[in-house]
Amino acid sequence: MSLDADLPVIAVIGGTGKEGKGLAYRWSQAGYRVIIGSRSAEKAAATAEELQQLLASGGAASGMPNLEAATMSTVVVLTVPYEAHSEILKSIRPAMHGKLLLDATVPLQAGKPTRVLMPAAGSAAQEARRILGEGSEVAAAFHTISHDHLFKNDPIDCDVLVTGTSSEARAQALRLVTAAGLRGWDSGPLENSSVSEGLTSVLIHINKKYGTRHAGIRITGADQD
Ligand SMILES: NC(=O)c1ccc[n+]([C@@H]2O[C@H](COP(=O)([O-])OP(=O)(O)OC[C@H]3O[C@@H](n4cnc5c(N)ncnc54)[C@H](OP(=O)(O)O)[C@@H]3O)[C@@H](O)[C@H]2O)c1
């Protein structure tokens, strides 16, 4: 699909990494203008160039340092290791007023991906809310979606739980979930993000235990039509 100028511009902070690059690929394919954010301008530009090569019908990916990427966008997606989460948030805070942060970060224990350790704030997304303050909305999503799926154009057999600081924040995040080719569920206030963040380590454990890379979750007994 070619670029749709009416859609929000998405910055993916950590977009040079596995999860962020996969999401950027899917949104670019859906016609969104995507800006890859990185601590390094060169790395951001190289990833954007890589995405451009992959995109069948044009697309519009560019790369910039994190703060610049956040400044130039209307929605900021965060996909960084938990160890870097608060430092990166503080670095982009000046650009976040009035914007939505969509946080996919999971507070996995360093070196132990089958274990999650929630911070004192309750979850990584709630910590993001504390750092950014009331001037920004925060939603949390994509914790159950492995990067492994995102570069394949096949349907992904896994749902996305979306939590957020307001129903509008969740609705905005759900539109991005749908644009990425996934089924999302409004899963309530940001406090519930501890549940969805916690599912990542459960799925990683199941993958290891049962010798797969594709463990996922589905919500049953509810209808979206
Ligand atoms: N991978 C998955 O399948 C998956 C699924 C669900 C959720 N998540 C979550 O998404 C987040 C990103 O995961 P990932 O697998 O994409 O990680 P990754 O491949 O290691 O990439 C993360 C990116 O974060 C940036 N970054 C910023 N500060 C960093 C630091 N101090 N150390 C290392 N990288 C830093 C790096 O970009 P620059 O160097 O360009 O700044 C890097 O490319 C994690 O919180 C993870 O738990 C991942």
PDB file of C-alpha atoms and ligand atoms in Angstrom:
ATOM      1  CA  MET A   1       0.000   0.000   0.000  1.00  0.00           C
ATOM      2  CA  SER A   2       1.323   3.484  -0.735  1.00  0.00           C
ATOM      3  CA  LEU A   3       1.750   6.217   1.870  1.00  0.00           C
ATOM      4  CA  ASP A   4      -1.458   7.673   3.373  1.00  0.00           C
ATOM      5  CA  ALA A   5      -0.763  11.257   4.510  1.00  0.00           C
ATOM      6  CA  ASP A   6      -3.901  11.279   6.720  1.00  0.00           C
ATOM      7  CA  LEU A   7      -2.549   8.563   9.018  1.00  0.00           C
ATOM      8  CA  PRO A   8      -0.532   9.484  12.109  1.00  0.00           C
ATOM      9  CA  VAL A   9       3.253   9.499  11.815  1.00  0.00           C
ATOM     10  CA  ILE A  10       4.747   6.729  13.979  1.00  0.00           C
ATOM     11  CA  ALA A  11       8.178   6.905  15.595  1.00  0.00           C
ATOM     12  CA  VAL A  12       9.543   3.527  16.692  1.00  0.00           C
ATOM     13  CA  ILE A  13      12.145   4.115  19.405  1.00  0.00           C
ATOM     14  CA  GLY A  14      14.263   0.975  19.400  1.00  0.00           C
ATOM     15  CA  GLY A  15      13.169   0.420  15.797  1.00  0.00           C
ATOM     16  CA  THR A  16      16.626  -0.870  14.889  1.00  0.00           C
ATOM     17  CA  GLY A  17      15.943  -3.916  17.095  1.00  0.00           C
ATOM     18  CA  LYS A  18      13.984  -7.077  16.396  1.00  0.00           C
ATOM     19  CA  GLU A  19      10.488  -6.197  17.647  1.00  0.00           C
ATOM     20  CA  GLY A  20      10.558  -2.538  16.629  1.00  0.00           C
ATOM     21  CA  LYS A  21      11.793  -3.241  13.119  1.00  0.00           C
ATOM     22  CA  GLY A  22       9.097  -5.880  12.622  1.00  0.00           C
ATOM     23  CA  LEU A  23       6.336  -3.503  13.723  1.00  0.00           C
ATOM     24  CA  ALA A  24       7.796  -0.716  11.578  1.00  0.00           C
ATOM     25  CA  TYR A  25       7.719  -3.075   8.600  1.00  0.00           C
ATOM     26  CA  ARG A  26       4.043  -3.900   9.138  1.00  0.00           C
ATOM     27  CA  TRP A  27       2.957  -0.267   9.615  1.00  0.00           C
ATOM     28  CA  SER A  28       4.966   0.874   6.604  1.00  0.00           C
ATOM     29  CA  GLN A  29       3.243  -1.806   4.561  1.00  0.00           C
ATOM     30  CA  ALA A  30      -0.128  -0.496   5.808  1.00  0.00           C
ATOM     31  CA  GLY A  31       0.628   2.996   4.467  1.00  0.00           C
ATOM     32  CA  TYR A  32       1.891   4.712   7.623  1.00  0.00           C
ATOM     33  CA  ARG A  33       4.908   6.999   7.572  1.00  0.00           C
ATOM     34  CA  VAL A  34       7.322   5.405  10.037  1.00  0.00           C
ATOM     35  CA  ILE A  35      10.395   6.997  11.598  1.00  0.00           C
ATOM     36  CA  ILE A  36      13.004   4.635  13.019  1.00  0.00           C
ATOM     37  CA  GLY A  37      14.510   6.054  16.212  1.00  0.00           C
ATOM     38  CA  SER A  38      17.935   5.073  17.470  1.00  0.00           C
ATOM     39  CA  ARG A  39      20.677   6.327  19.735  1.00  0.00           C
ATOM     40  CA  SER A  40      22.714   6.480  16.525  1.00  0.00           C
ATOM     41  CA  ALA A  41      21.610   8.482  13.471  1.00  0.00           C
ATOM     42  CA  GLU A  42      23.635   6.189  11.197  1.00  0.00           C
ATOM     43  CA  LYS A  43      22.063   3.023  12.615  1.00  0.00           C
ATOM     44  CA  ALA A  44      18.572   4.551  12.250  1.00  0.00           C
ATOM     45  CA  ALA A  45      19.226   5.501   8.623  1.00  0.00           C
ATOM     46  CA  ALA A  46      20.607   2.040   7.821  1.00  0.00           C
ATOM     47  CA  THR A  47      17.512   0.324   9.274  1.00  0.00           C
ATOM     48  CA  ALA A  48      15.181   2.684   7.396  1.00  0.00           C
ATOM     49  CA  GLU A  49      17.060   1.896   4.187  1.00  0.00           C
ATOM     50  CA  GLU A  50      16.763  -1.844   4.922  1.00  0.00           C
ATOM     51  CA  LEU A  51      12.988  -1.435   5.374  1.00  0.00           C
ATOM     52  CA  GLN A  52      12.647   0.571   2.163  1.00  0.00           C
ATOM     53  CA  GLN A  53      14.274  -2.297   0.294  1.00  0.00           C
ATOM     54  CA  LEU A  54      11.795  -4.764   1.802  1.00  0.00           C
ATOM     55  CA  LEU A  55       8.675  -2.746   1.112  1.00  0.00           C
ATOM     56  CA  ALA A  56       6.969  -3.970  -2.001  1.00  0.00           C
ATOM     57  CA  SER A  57       5.181  -0.775  -3.037  1.00  0.00           C
ATOM     58  CA  GLY A  58       7.185   2.136  -1.784  1.00  0.00           C
ATOM     59  CA  GLY A  59       6.325   2.917   1.811  1.00  0.00           C
ATOM     60  CA  ALA A  60       8.006   5.719   3.687  1.00  0.00           C
ATOM     61  CA  ALA A  61      10.508   4.827   6.370  1.00  0.00           C
ATOM     62  CA  SER A  62      13.172   7.232   7.553  1.00  0.00           C
ATOM     63  CA  GLY A  63      15.655   7.137  10.414  1.00  0.00           C
ATOM     64  CA  MET A  64      16.595   9.733  13.047  1.00  0.00           C
ATOM     65  CA  PRO A  65      18.068   9.990  16.542  1.00  0.00           C
ATOM     66  CA  ASN A  66      15.460   9.133  19.205  1.00  0.00           C
ATOM     67  CA  LEU A  67      14.522  12.647  20.328  1.00  0.00           C
ATOM     68  CA  GLU A  68      14.216  13.924  16.766  1.00  0.00           C
ATOM     69  CA  ALA A  69      12.099  10.904  15.796  1.00  0.00           C
ATOM     70  CA  ALA A  70       9.746  11.500  18.745  1.00  0.00           C
ATOM     71  CA  THR A  71       9.519  15.207  17.901  1.00  0.00           C
ATOM     72  CA  MET A  72       8.558  14.535  14.274  1.00  0.00           C
ATOM     73  CA  SER A  73       5.828  11.981  15.101  1.00  0.00           C
ATOM     74  CA  THR A  74       2.324  11.903  16.552  1.00  0.00           C
ATOM     75  CA  VAL A  75       2.550   8.416  18.093  1.00  0.00           C
ATOM     76  CA  VAL A  76       5.707   7.071  19.731  1.00  0.00           C
ATOM     77  CA  VAL A  77       6.203   3.318  20.024  1.00  0.00           C
ATOM     78  CA  LEU A  78       8.821   2.078  22.480  1.00  0.00           C
ATOM     79  CA  THR A  79      10.585  -1.254  21.934  1.00  0.00           C
ATOM     80  CA  VAL A  80      13.783  -1.229  24.005  1.00  0.00           C
ATOM     81  CA  PRO A  81      15.291  -3.626  26.551  1.00  0.00           C
ATOM     82  CA  TYR A  82      13.902  -2.912  30.014  1.00  0.00           C
ATOM     83  CA  GLU A  83      17.375  -1.938  31.270  1.00  0.00           C
ATOM     84  CA  ALA A  84      17.287   1.076  28.913  1.00  0.00           C
ATOM     85  CA  HIS A  85      13.579   1.914  29.376  1.00  0.00           C
ATOM     86  CA  SER A  86      13.668   4.749  31.911  1.00  0.00           C
ATOM     87  CA  GLU A  87      16.785   6.394  30.464  1.00  0.00           C
ATOM     88  CA  ILE A  88      15.320   6.404  26.947  1.00  0.00           C
ATOM     89  CA  LEU A  89      11.977   7.737  28.209  1.00  0.00           C
ATOM     90  CA  LYS A  90      13.708  10.608  30.013  1.00  0.00           C
ATOM     91  CA  SER A  91      15.625  11.416  26.827  1.00  0.00           C
ATOM     92  CA  ILE A  92      12.438  11.710  24.706  1.00  0.00           C
ATOM     93  CA  ARG A  93      10.234  13.298  27.404  1.00  0.00           C
ATOM     94  CA  PRO A  94      10.650  16.852  25.972  1.00  0.00           C
ATOM     95  CA  ALA A  95       8.928  15.679  22.762  1.00  0.00           C
ATOM     96  CA  MET A  96       6.086  13.709  24.346  1.00  0.00           C
ATOM     97  CA  HIS A  97       3.598  16.352  25.471  1.00  0.00           C
ATOM     98  CA  GLY A  98       0.152  15.679  23.975  1.00  0.00           C
ATOM     99  CA  LYS A  99       1.272  12.445  22.325  1.00  0.00           C
ATOM    100  CA  LEU A 100       0.533   8.761  22.776  1.00  0.00           C
ATOM    101  CA  LEU A 101       3.321   6.487  23.949  1.00  0.00           C
ATOM    102  CA  LEU A 102       2.668   2.885  22.909  1.00  0.00           C
ATOM    103  CA  ASP A 103       4.970   0.785  25.073  1.00  0.00           C
ATOM    104  CA  ALA A 104       5.872  -2.804  24.122  1.00  0.00           C
ATOM    105  CA  THR A 105       8.705  -3.073  26.627  1.00  0.00           C
ATOM    106  CA  VAL A 106       8.692  -6.071  28.972  1.00  0.00           C
ATOM    107  CA  PRO A 107      10.594  -5.979  32.284  1.00  0.00           C
ATOM    108  CA  LEU A 108      12.287  -9.344  31.751  1.00  0.00           C
ATOM    109  CA  GLN A 109      15.066 -10.194  34.148  1.00  0.00           C
ATOM    110  CA  ALA A 110      18.396  -9.469  32.454  1.00  0.00           C
ATOM    111  CA  GLY A 111      19.754 -12.727  31.036  1.00  0.00           C
ATOM    112  CA  LYS A 112      16.657 -14.687  32.158  1.00  0.00           C
ATOM    113  CA  PRO A 113      13.926 -14.197  29.532  1.00  0.00           C
ATOM    114  CA  THR A 114      11.648 -16.793  31.143  1.00  0.00           C
ATOM    115  CA  ARG A 115      11.341 -14.542  34.200  1.00  0.00           C
ATOM    116  CA  VAL A 116       9.652 -11.207  34.527  1.00  0.00           C
ATOM    117  CA  LEU A 117      10.206  -8.787  37.393  1.00  0.00           C
ATOM    118  CA  MET A 118       7.683  -5.956  37.662  1.00  0.00           C
ATOM    119  CA  PRO A 119       9.103  -2.602  38.770  1.00  0.00           C
ATOM    120  CA  ALA A 120       7.779  -0.752  41.836  1.00  0.00           C
ATOM    121  CA  ALA A 121       5.398   1.265  39.623  1.00  0.00           C
ATOM    122  CA  GLY A 122       3.537  -1.998  38.836  1.00  0.00           C
ATOM    123  CA  SER A 123       4.691  -2.556  35.232  1.00  0.00           C
ATOM    124  CA  ALA A 124       7.033  -1.045  32.646  1.00  0.00           C
ATOM    125  CA  ALA A 125       4.140   0.890  31.109  1.00  0.00           C
ATOM    126  CA  GLN A 126       3.075   2.318  34.476  1.00  0.00           C
ATOM    127  CA  GLU A 127       6.676   3.349  35.050  1.00  0.00           C
ATOM    128  CA  ALA A 128       6.574   5.088  31.658  1.00  0.00           C
ATOM    129  CA  ARG A 129       3.452   6.934  32.780  1.00  0.00           C
ATOM    130  CA  ARG A 130       5.257   8.129  35.921  1.00  0.00           C
ATOM    131  CA  ILE A 131       8.229   9.352  33.906  1.00  0.00           C
ATOM    132  CA  LEU A 132       6.171  11.156  31.243  1.00  0.00           C
ATOM    133  CA  GLY A 133       3.553  12.617  33.592  1.00  0.00           C
ATOM    134  CA  GLU A 134      -0.039  13.588  32.898  1.00  0.00           C
ATOM    135  CA  GLY A 135       0.741  15.460  29.654  1.00  0.00           C
ATOM    136  CA  SER A 136       0.996  12.255  27.609  1.00  0.00           C
ATOM    137  CA  GLU A 137      -1.253   9.239  27.184  1.00  0.00           C
ATOM    138  CA  VAL A 138       0.304   5.791  27.571  1.00  0.00           C
ATOM    139  CA  ALA A 139      -0.886   2.497  26.106  1.00  0.00           C
ATOM    140  CA  ALA A 140       0.790  -0.901  26.299  1.00  0.00           C
ATOM    141  CA  ALA A 141       0.572  -3.656  23.670  1.00  0.00           C
ATOM    142  CA  PHE A 142       2.349  -6.297  21.559  1.00  0.00           C
ATOM    143  CA  HIS A 143       3.939  -8.134  24.513  1.00  0.00           C
ATOM    144  CA  THR A 144       2.638 -11.479  23.231  1.00  0.00           C
ATOM    145  CA  ILE A 145       3.808 -11.016  19.619  1.00  0.00           C
ATOM    146  CA  SER A 146       7.206 -12.475  18.817  1.00  0.00           C
ATOM    147  CA  HIS A 147       9.319 -10.542  16.302  1.00  0.00           C
ATOM    148  CA  ASP A 148       9.670 -13.865  14.539  1.00  0.00           C
ATOM    149  CA  HIS A 149       6.157 -13.446  13.106  1.00  0.00           C
ATOM    150  CA  LEU A 150       6.310  -9.817  12.114  1.00  0.00           C
ATOM    151  CA  PHE A 151       8.446 -10.110   8.967  1.00  0.00           C
ATOM    152  CA  LYS A 152       6.302 -12.919   7.594  1.00  0.00           C
ATOM    153  CA  ASN A 153       3.220 -11.837   5.730  1.00  0.00           C
ATOM    154  CA  ASP A 154       1.179 -14.765   7.061  1.00  0.00           C
ATOM    155  CA  PRO A 155      -1.667 -14.255   9.564  1.00  0.00           C
ATOM    156  CA  ILE A 156      -0.407 -14.396  13.164  1.00  0.00           C
ATOM    157  CA  ASP A 157      -2.236 -16.859  15.420  1.00  0.00           C
ATOM    158  CA  CYS A 158      -2.081 -14.666  18.517  1.00  0.00           C
ATOM    159  CA  ASP A 159      -4.153 -11.842  20.021  1.00  0.00           C
ATOM    160  CA  VAL A 160      -2.874  -8.554  21.422  1.00  0.00           C
ATOM    161  CA  LEU A 161      -4.014  -7.209  24.783  1.00  0.00           C
ATOM    162  CA  VAL A 162      -4.162  -3.407  24.818  1.00  0.00           C
ATOM    163  CA  THR A 163      -4.225  -1.439  28.054  1.00  0.00           C
ATOM    164  CA  GLY A 164      -4.020   2.315  28.413  1.00  0.00           C
ATOM    165  CA  THR A 165      -4.578   5.471  30.388  1.00  0.00           C
ATOM    166  CA  SER A 166      -7.895   6.273  28.649  1.00  0.00           C
ATOM    167  CA  SER A 167     -10.373   4.642  26.301  1.00  0.00           C
ATOM    168  CA  GLU A 168      -9.160   6.992  23.531  1.00  0.00           C
ATOM    169  CA  ALA A 169      -5.533   5.925  24.119  1.00  0.00           C
ATOM    170  CA  ARG A 170      -6.616   2.281  23.893  1.00  0.00           C
ATOM    171  CA  ALA A 171      -8.693   2.959  20.758  1.00  0.00           C
ATOM    172  CA  GLN A 172      -5.721   4.677  19.082  1.00  0.00           C
ATOM    173  CA  ALA A 173      -3.455   1.759  20.012  1.00  0.00           C
ATOM    174  CA  LEU A 174      -6.036  -0.758  18.786  1.00  0.00           C
ATOM    175  CA  ARG A 175      -6.072   0.948  15.375  1.00  0.00           C
ATOM    176  CA  LEU A 176      -2.314   0.364  15.163  1.00  0.00           C
ATOM    177  CA  VAL A 177      -2.750  -3.264  16.220  1.00  0.00           C
ATOM    178  CA  THR A 178      -5.273  -3.757  13.410  1.00  0.00           C
ATOM    179  CA  ALA A 179      -2.989  -1.948  10.946  1.00  0.00           C
ATOM    180  CA  ALA A 180      -0.239  -4.401  11.880  1.00  0.00           C
ATOM    181  CA  GLY A 181      -2.550  -7.242  10.821  1.00  0.00           C
ATOM    182  CA  LEU A 182      -3.410  -8.426  14.319  1.00  0.00           C
ATOM    183  CA  ARG A 183      -6.530  -8.768  16.461  1.00  0.00           C
ATOM    184  CA  GLY A 184      -6.443  -6.581  19.562  1.00  0.00           C
ATOM    185  CA  TRP A 185      -8.623  -6.415  22.649  1.00  0.00           C
ATOM    186  CA  ASP A 186      -9.340  -3.393  24.824  1.00  0.00           C
ATOM    187  CA  SER A 187      -8.045  -4.896  28.053  1.00  0.00           C
ATOM    188  CA  GLY A 188      -8.688  -1.998  30.369  1.00  0.00           C
ATOM    189  CA  PRO A 189      -6.656   0.484  32.362  1.00  0.00           C
ATOM    190  CA  LEU A 190      -2.881   0.720  32.263  1.00  0.00           C
ATOM    191  CA  GLU A 191      -2.700  -1.051  35.642  1.00  0.00           C
ATOM    192  CA  ASN A 192      -3.653  -4.241  33.752  1.00  0.00           C
ATOM    193  CA  SER A 193      -0.451  -4.017  31.692  1.00  0.00           C
ATOM    194  CA  SER A 194       1.333  -6.064  34.378  1.00  0.00           C
ATOM    195  CA  VAL A 195      -0.747  -9.025  33.145  1.00  0.00           C
ATOM    196  CA  SER A 196       0.112  -8.612  29.446  1.00  0.00           C
ATOM    197  CA  GLU A 197       3.773  -7.825  30.156  1.00  0.00           C
ATOM    198  CA  GLY A 198       3.885 -10.916  32.373  1.00  0.00           C
ATOM    199  CA  LEU A 199       2.608 -13.125  29.557  1.00  0.00           C
ATOM    200  CA  THR A 200       5.834 -12.680  27.568  1.00  0.00           C
ATOM    201  CA  SER A 201       7.956 -14.716  29.952  1.00  0.00           C
ATOM    202  CA  VAL A 202       5.204 -17.368  30.126  1.00  0.00           C
ATOM    203  CA  LEU A 203       5.175 -17.695  26.312  1.00  0.00           C
ATOM    204  CA  ILE A 204       8.994 -17.784  26.154  1.00  0.00           C
ATOM    205  CA  HIS A 205       8.967 -20.599  28.721  1.00  0.00           C
ATOM    206  CA  ILE A 206       6.294 -22.513  26.760  1.00  0.00           C
ATOM    207  CA  ASN A 207       8.311 -22.071  23.550  1.00  0.00           C
ATOM    208  CA  LYS A 208      11.372 -23.570  25.224  1.00  0.00           C
ATOM    209  CA  LYS A 209       9.514 -26.343  27.015  1.00  0.00           C
ATOM    210  CA  TYR A 210       7.546 -27.507  23.971  1.00  0.00           C
ATOM    211  CA  GLY A 211      10.156 -26.832  21.292  1.00  0.00           C
ATOM    212  CA  THR A 212       8.357 -24.139  19.311  1.00  0.00           C
ATOM    213  CA  ARG A 213       8.726 -20.431  18.509  1.00  0.00           C
ATOM    214  CA  HIS A 214       5.036 -19.816  17.996  1.00  0.00           C
ATOM    215  CA  ALA A 215       3.246 -19.990  21.356  1.00  0.00           C
ATOM    216  CA  GLY A 216       0.525 -17.354  21.565  1.00  0.00           C
ATOM    217  CA  ILE A 217      -2.737 -16.437  23.264  1.00  0.00           C
ATOM    218  CA  ARG A 218      -6.327 -16.090  22.060  1.00  0.00           C
ATOM    219  CA  ILE A 219      -9.322 -14.490  23.799  1.00  0.00           C
ATOM    220  CA  THR A 220     -12.312 -16.801  23.504  1.00  0.00           C
ATOM    221  CA  GLY A 221     -15.998 -16.356  24.275  1.00  0.00           C
ATOM    222  CA  ALA A 222     -16.141 -12.728  23.107  1.00  0.00           C
ATOM    223  CA  ASP A 223     -17.209 -11.386  19.726  1.00  0.00           C
ATOM    224  CA  GLN A 224     -15.904  -8.213  18.067  1.00  0.00           C
ATOM    225  CA  ASP A 225     -18.480  -8.013  15.283  1.00  0.00           C
TER     226      ASP A 225
HETATM  227  N1  LIG B   1      11.750  -9.639  20.405  1.00  0.00           N
HETATM  228  C1  LIG B   1      10.484 -10.005  20.629  1.00  0.00           C
HETATM  229  O1  LIG B   1       9.989 -10.975  20.023  1.00  0.00           O
HETATM  230  C2  LIG B   1       9.643  -9.241  21.615  1.00  0.00           C
HETATM  231  C3  LIG B   1       8.286  -9.547  21.751  1.00  0.00           C
HETATM  232  C4  LIG B   1       7.489  -8.813  22.627  1.00  0.00           C
HETATM  233  C5  LIG B   1       8.076  -7.775  23.373  1.00  0.00           C
HETATM  234  N2  LIG B   1       9.410  -7.512  23.242  1.00  0.00           N
HETATM  235  C6  LIG B   1      10.008  -6.445  24.051  1.00  0.00           C
HETATM  236  O2  LIG B   1      10.397  -5.391  23.178  1.00  0.00           O
HETATM  237  C7  LIG B   1      11.598  -4.790  23.673  1.00  0.00           C
HETATM  238  C8  LIG B   1      12.660  -4.843  22.570  1.00  0.00           C
HETATM  239  O3  LIG B   1      12.985  -6.204  22.306  1.00  0.00           O
HETATM  240  P1  LIG B   1      13.910  -6.586  21.078  1.00  0.00           P
HETATM  241  O4  LIG B   1      13.961  -8.054  21.065  1.00  0.00           O
HETATM  242  O5  LIG B   1      13.474  -5.855  19.867  1.00  0.00           O
HETATM  243  O6  LIG B   1      15.316  -5.994  21.556  1.00  0.00           O
HETATM  244  P2  LIG B   1      16.602  -5.703  20.675  1.00  0.00           P
HETATM  245  O7  LIG B   1      16.576  -6.434  19.393  1.00  0.00           O
HETATM  246  O8  LIG B   1      17.757  -5.876  21.594  1.00  0.00           O
HETATM  247  O9  LIG B   1      16.453  -4.174  20.234  1.00  0.00           O
HETATM  248  C9  LIG B   1      16.217  -3.172  21.091  1.00  0.00           C
HETATM  249  C10 LIG B   1      16.706  -1.837  20.549  1.00  0.00           C
HETATM  250  O10 LIG B   1      16.707  -0.999  21.691  1.00  0.00           O
HETATM  251  C11 LIG B   1      17.692   0.005  21.531  1.00  0.00           C
HETATM  252  N3  LIG B   1      18.371   0.306  22.791  1.00  0.00           N
HETATM  253  C12 LIG B   1      18.268   1.449  23.460  1.00  0.00           C
HETATM  254  N4  LIG B   1      19.012   1.421  24.570  1.00  0.00           N
HETATM  255  C13 LIG B   1      19.618   0.222  24.604  1.00  0.00           C
HETATM  256  C14 LIG B   1      20.538  -0.393  25.506  1.00  0.00           C
HETATM  257  N5  LIG B   1      20.966   0.235  26.612  1.00  0.00           N
HETATM  258  N6  LIG B   1      20.971  -1.630  25.216  1.00  0.00           N
HETATM  259  C15 LIG B   1      20.531  -2.268  24.110  1.00  0.00           C
HETATM  260  N7  LIG B   1      19.661  -1.733  23.217  1.00  0.00           N
HETATM  261  C16 LIG B   1      19.214  -0.489  23.473  1.00  0.00           C
HETATM  262  C17 LIG B   1      18.672  -0.487  20.481  1.00  0.00           C
HETATM  263  O11 LIG B   1      18.588   0.468  19.431  1.00  0.00           O
HETATM  264  P3  LIG B   1      19.726   1.559  19.146  1.00  0.00           P
HETATM  265  O12 LIG B   1      21.051   0.911  19.459  1.00  0.00           O
HETATM  266  O13 LIG B   1      19.551   1.768  17.696  1.00  0.00           O
HETATM  267  O14 LIG B   1      19.403   2.719  20.002  1.00  0.00           O
HETATM  268  C18 LIG B   1      18.141  -1.843  20.033  1.00  0.00           C
HETATM  269  O15 LIG B   1      18.185  -2.022  18.638  1.00  0.00           O
HETATM  270  C19 LIG B   1      11.993  -5.549  24.946  1.00  0.00           C
HETATM  271  O16 LIG B   1      11.509  -4.863  26.069  1.00  0.00           O
HETATM  272  C20 LIG B   1      11.283  -6.883  24.759  1.00  0.00           C
HETATM  273  O17 LIG B   1      11.024  -7.524  25.993  1.00  0.00           O
HETATM  274  C21 LIG B   1      10.196  -8.202  22.371  1.00  0.00           C
END
